[in-house]
Amino acid sequence: MKHFIEPKGFLTEAEYTELIEDMKATYVCGEYLCMSPYYIYTGSKK
């Protein structure tokens, strides 16, 4: 996923790091992130 980092991508290094930390935290809590080209959604596993 590092191809999302500027200058090739659209995220700064800080934004990328925050996204990875959010992904880890939601996974540990039994939740998930669902990404589309323009949005990131959060949800809960049943």
PDB file of N, CA and C in Angstrom:
ATOM      1  N   MET A   1       0.808  -1.199   0.000  1.00  0.00           N
ATOM      2  CA  MET A   1       0.000   0.000   0.000  1.00  0.00           C
ATOM      3  C   MET A   1       0.847   1.258   0.000  1.00  0.00           C
ATOM      4  N   LYS A   2       2.144   1.119   0.076  1.00  0.00           N
ATOM      5  CA  LYS A   2       2.993   2.310   0.124  1.00  0.00           C
ATOM      6  C   LYS A   2       2.935   3.124  -1.169  1.00  0.00           C
ATOM      7  N   HIS A   3       2.339   2.567  -2.218  1.00  0.00           N
ATOM      8  CA  HIS A   3       2.205   3.339  -3.454  1.00  0.00           C
ATOM      9  C   HIS A   3       1.208   4.491  -3.303  1.00  0.00           C
ATOM     10  N   PHE A   4       0.482   4.546  -2.180  1.00  0.00           N
ATOM     11  CA  PHE A   4      -0.435   5.653  -1.925  1.00  0.00           C
ATOM     12  C   PHE A   4       0.273   6.902  -1.410  1.00  0.00           C
ATOM     13  N   ILE A   5       1.548   6.764  -1.030  1.00  0.00           N
ATOM     14  CA  ILE A   5       2.280   7.894  -0.454  1.00  0.00           C
ATOM     15  C   ILE A   5       2.752   8.836  -1.562  1.00  0.00           C
ATOM     16  N   GLU A   6       2.688  10.142  -1.262  1.00  0.00           N
ATOM     17  CA  GLU A   6       3.194  11.151  -2.198  1.00  0.00           C
ATOM     18  C   GLU A   6       4.676  10.921  -2.445  1.00  0.00           C
ATOM     19  N   PRO A   7       5.257  11.294  -3.539  1.00  0.00           N
ATOM     20  CA  PRO A   7       4.662  12.058  -4.638  1.00  0.00           C
ATOM     21  C   PRO A   7       3.890  11.201  -5.630  1.00  0.00           C
ATOM     22  N   LYS A   8       4.044   9.876  -5.619  1.00  0.00           N
ATOM     23  CA  LYS A   8       3.337   9.038  -6.585  1.00  0.00           C
ATOM     24  C   LYS A   8       1.867   8.898  -6.241  1.00  0.00           C
ATOM     25  N   GLY A   9       1.556   8.892  -4.952  1.00  0.00           N
ATOM     26  CA  GLY A   9       0.192   8.670  -4.508  1.00  0.00           C
ATOM     27  C   GLY A   9      -0.491   9.940  -4.054  1.00  0.00           C
ATOM     28  N   PHE A  10      -1.388   9.801  -3.116  1.00  0.00           N
ATOM     29  CA  PHE A  10      -2.179  10.955  -2.682  1.00  0.00           C
ATOM     30  C   PHE A  10      -2.181  11.152  -1.171  1.00  0.00           C
ATOM     31  N   LEU A  11      -1.386  10.372  -0.426  1.00  0.00           N
ATOM     32  CA  LEU A  11      -1.296  10.529   1.027  1.00  0.00           C
ATOM     33  C   LEU A  11       0.093  10.983   1.431  1.00  0.00           C
ATOM     34  N   THR A  12       0.149  11.782   2.478  1.00  0.00           N
ATOM     35  CA  THR A  12       1.452  12.119   3.044  1.00  0.00           C
ATOM     36  C   THR A  12       1.918  10.920   3.871  1.00  0.00           C
ATOM     37  N   GLU A  13       3.179  10.914   4.252  1.00  0.00           N
ATOM     38  CA  GLU A  13       3.705   9.834   5.088  1.00  0.00           C
ATOM     39  C   GLU A  13       2.931   9.749   6.406  1.00  0.00           C
ATOM     40  N   ALA A  14       2.607  10.901   6.995  1.00  0.00           N
ATOM     41  CA  ALA A  14       1.857  10.928   8.256  1.00  0.00           C
ATOM     42  C   ALA A  14       0.447  10.354   8.082  1.00  0.00           C
ATOM     43  N   GLU A  15      -0.226  10.713   6.995  1.00  0.00           N
ATOM     44  CA  GLU A  15      -1.565  10.188   6.736  1.00  0.00           C
ATOM     45  C   GLU A  15      -1.532   8.685   6.508  1.00  0.00           C
ATOM     46  N   TYR A  16      -0.516   8.217   5.803  1.00  0.00           N
ATOM     47  CA  TYR A  16      -0.359   6.783   5.560  1.00  0.00           C
ATOM     48  C   TYR A  16      -0.149   6.042   6.872  1.00  0.00           C
ATOM     49  N   THR A  17       0.718   6.566   7.735  1.00  0.00           N
ATOM     50  CA  THR A  17       0.987   5.945   9.029  1.00  0.00           C
ATOM     51  C   THR A  17      -0.287   5.898   9.873  1.00  0.00           C
ATOM     52  N   GLU A  18      -1.050   6.981   9.857  1.00  0.00           N
ATOM     53  CA  GLU A  18      -2.307   7.028  10.607  1.00  0.00           C
ATOM     54  C   GLU A  18      -3.303   5.987  10.074  1.00  0.00           C
ATOM     55  N   LEU A  19      -3.376   5.839   8.764  1.00  0.00           N
ATOM     56  CA  LEU A  19      -4.267   4.855   8.156  1.00  0.00           C
ATOM     57  C   LEU A  19      -3.880   3.443   8.588  1.00  0.00           C
ATOM     58  N   ILE A  20      -2.597   3.122   8.571  1.00  0.00           N
ATOM     59  CA  ILE A  20      -2.142   1.795   8.971  1.00  0.00           C
ATOM     60  C   ILE A  20      -2.462   1.541  10.445  1.00  0.00           C
ATOM     61  N   GLU A  21      -2.253   2.530  11.298  1.00  0.00           N
ATOM     62  CA  GLU A  21      -2.568   2.380  12.717  1.00  0.00           C
ATOM     63  C   GLU A  21      -4.070   2.192  12.931  1.00  0.00           C
ATOM     64  N   ASP A  22      -4.896   2.924  12.178  1.00  0.00           N
ATOM     65  CA  ASP A  22      -6.354   2.758  12.261  1.00  0.00           C
ATOM     66  C   ASP A  22      -6.757   1.348  11.829  1.00  0.00           C
ATOM     67  N   MET A  23      -6.132   0.832  10.778  1.00  0.00           N
ATOM     68  CA  MET A  23      -6.434  -0.517  10.302  1.00  0.00           C
ATOM     69  C   MET A  23      -6.088  -1.555  11.370  1.00  0.00           C
ATOM     70  N   LYS A  24      -4.937  -1.408  12.006  1.00  0.00           N
ATOM     71  CA  LYS A  24      -4.540  -2.335  13.063  1.00  0.00           C
ATOM     72  C   LYS A  24      -5.501  -2.259  14.245  1.00  0.00           C
ATOM     73  N   ALA A  25      -5.875  -1.059  14.651  1.00  0.00           N
ATOM     74  CA  ALA A  25      -6.759  -0.875  15.807  1.00  0.00           C
ATOM     75  C   ALA A  25      -8.145  -1.451  15.533  1.00  0.00           C
ATOM     76  N   THR A  26      -8.690  -1.222  14.354  1.00  0.00           N
ATOM     77  CA  THR A  26     -10.023  -1.743  14.058  1.00  0.00           C
ATOM     78  C   THR A  26     -10.003  -3.259  13.969  1.00  0.00           C
ATOM     79  N   TYR A  27      -8.934  -3.843  13.456  1.00  0.00           N
ATOM     80  CA  TYR A  27      -8.830  -5.302  13.371  1.00  0.00           C
ATOM     81  C   TYR A  27      -8.799  -5.917  14.771  1.00  0.00           C
ATOM     82  N   VAL A  28      -8.025  -5.333  15.667  1.00  0.00           N
ATOM     83  CA  VAL A  28      -7.912  -5.833  17.039  1.00  0.00           C
ATOM     84  C   VAL A  28      -9.264  -5.761  17.749  1.00  0.00           C
ATOM     85  N   CYS A  29     -10.063  -4.754  17.448  1.00  0.00           N
ATOM     86  CA  CYS A  29     -11.370  -4.576  18.094  1.00  0.00           C
ATOM     87  C   CYS A  29     -12.476  -5.398  17.425  1.00  0.00           C
ATOM     88  N   GLY A  30     -12.142  -6.189  16.409  1.00  0.00           N
ATOM     89  CA  GLY A  30     -13.158  -6.986  15.721  1.00  0.00           C
ATOM     90  C   GLY A  30     -13.937  -6.191  14.702  1.00  0.00           C
ATOM     91  N   GLU A  31     -13.389  -5.084  14.263  1.00  0.00           N
ATOM     92  CA  GLU A  31     -14.031  -4.252  13.249  1.00  0.00           C
ATOM     93  C   GLU A  31     -13.221  -4.319  11.959  1.00  0.00           C
ATOM     94  N   TYR A  32     -13.629  -3.575  10.960  1.00  0.00           N
ATOM     95  CA  TYR A  32     -12.906  -3.569   9.701  1.00  0.00           C
ATOM     96  C   TYR A  32     -13.032  -2.220   9.014  1.00  0.00           C
ATOM     97  N   LEU A  33     -12.150  -1.965   8.076  1.00  0.00           N
ATOM     98  CA  LEU A  33     -12.233  -0.790   7.211  1.00  0.00           C
ATOM     99  C   LEU A  33     -12.513  -1.279   5.800  1.00  0.00           C
ATOM    100  N   CYS A  34     -13.464  -0.684   5.146  1.00  0.00           N
ATOM    101  CA  CYS A  34     -13.793  -1.014   3.761  1.00  0.00           C
ATOM    102  C   CYS A  34     -13.485   0.218   2.926  1.00  0.00           C
ATOM    103  N   MET A  35     -12.642   0.052   1.916  1.00  0.00           N
ATOM    104  CA  MET A  35     -12.193   1.204   1.145  1.00  0.00           C
ATOM    105  C   MET A  35     -12.718   1.154  -0.280  1.00  0.00           C
ATOM    106  N   SER A  36     -13.110   2.311  -0.755  1.00  0.00           N
ATOM    107  CA  SER A  36     -13.457   2.487  -2.161  1.00  0.00           C
ATOM    108  C   SER A  36     -12.515   3.567  -2.695  1.00  0.00           C
ATOM    109  N   PRO A  37     -12.591   3.868  -3.963  1.00  0.00           N
ATOM    110  CA  PRO A  37     -11.657   4.875  -4.485  1.00  0.00           C
ATOM    111  C   PRO A  37     -11.715   6.237  -3.784  1.00  0.00           C
ATOM    112  N   TYR A  38     -12.840   6.574  -3.163  1.00  0.00           N
ATOM    113  CA  TYR A  38     -12.980   7.914  -2.602  1.00  0.00           C
ATOM    114  C   TYR A  38     -13.263   7.954  -1.108  1.00  0.00           C
ATOM    115  N   TYR A  39     -13.648   6.826  -0.498  1.00  0.00           N
ATOM    116  CA  TYR A  39     -14.068   6.825   0.897  1.00  0.00           C
ATOM    117  C   TYR A  39     -13.478   5.631   1.640  1.00  0.00           C
ATOM    118  N   ILE A  40     -13.404   5.745   2.969  1.00  0.00           N
ATOM    119  CA  ILE A  40     -13.061   4.629   3.835  1.00  0.00           C
ATOM    120  C   ILE A  40     -14.194   4.484   4.827  1.00  0.00           C
ATOM    121  N   TYR A  41     -14.816   3.322   4.837  1.00  0.00           N
ATOM    122  CA  TYR A  41     -15.920   3.052   5.728  1.00  0.00           C
ATOM    123  C   TYR A  41     -15.440   2.150   6.855  1.00  0.00           C
ATOM    124  N   THR A  42     -16.060   2.261   8.037  1.00  0.00           N
ATOM    125  CA  THR A  42     -15.774   1.343   9.139  1.00  0.00           C
ATOM    126  C   THR A  42     -17.008   0.520   9.413  1.00  0.00           C
ATOM    127  N   GLY A  43     -16.802  -0.679   9.922  1.00  0.00           N
ATOM    128  CA  GLY A  43     -17.918  -1.551  10.234  1.00  0.00           C
ATOM    129  C   GLY A  43     -17.549  -2.499  11.350  1.00  0.00           C
ATOM    130  N   SER A  44     -18.510  -3.298  11.773  1.00  0.00           N
ATOM    131  CA  SER A  44     -18.300  -4.289  12.831  1.00  0.00           C
ATOM    132  C   SER A  44     -18.585  -5.669  12.307  1.00  0.00           C
ATOM    133  N   LYS A  45     -17.781  -6.627  12.735  1.00  0.00           N
ATOM    134  CA  LYS A  45     -18.035  -8.022  12.378  1.00  0.00           C
ATOM    135  C   LYS A  45     -19.165  -8.553  13.242  1.00  0.00           C
ATOM    136  N   LYS A  46     -19.970  -9.437  12.695  1.00  0.00           N
ATOM    137  CA  LYS A  46     -21.076 -10.035  13.459  1.00  0.00           C
ATOM    138  C   LYS A  46     -20.696 -11.401  13.940  1.00  0.00           C
TER     139      LYS A  46
END
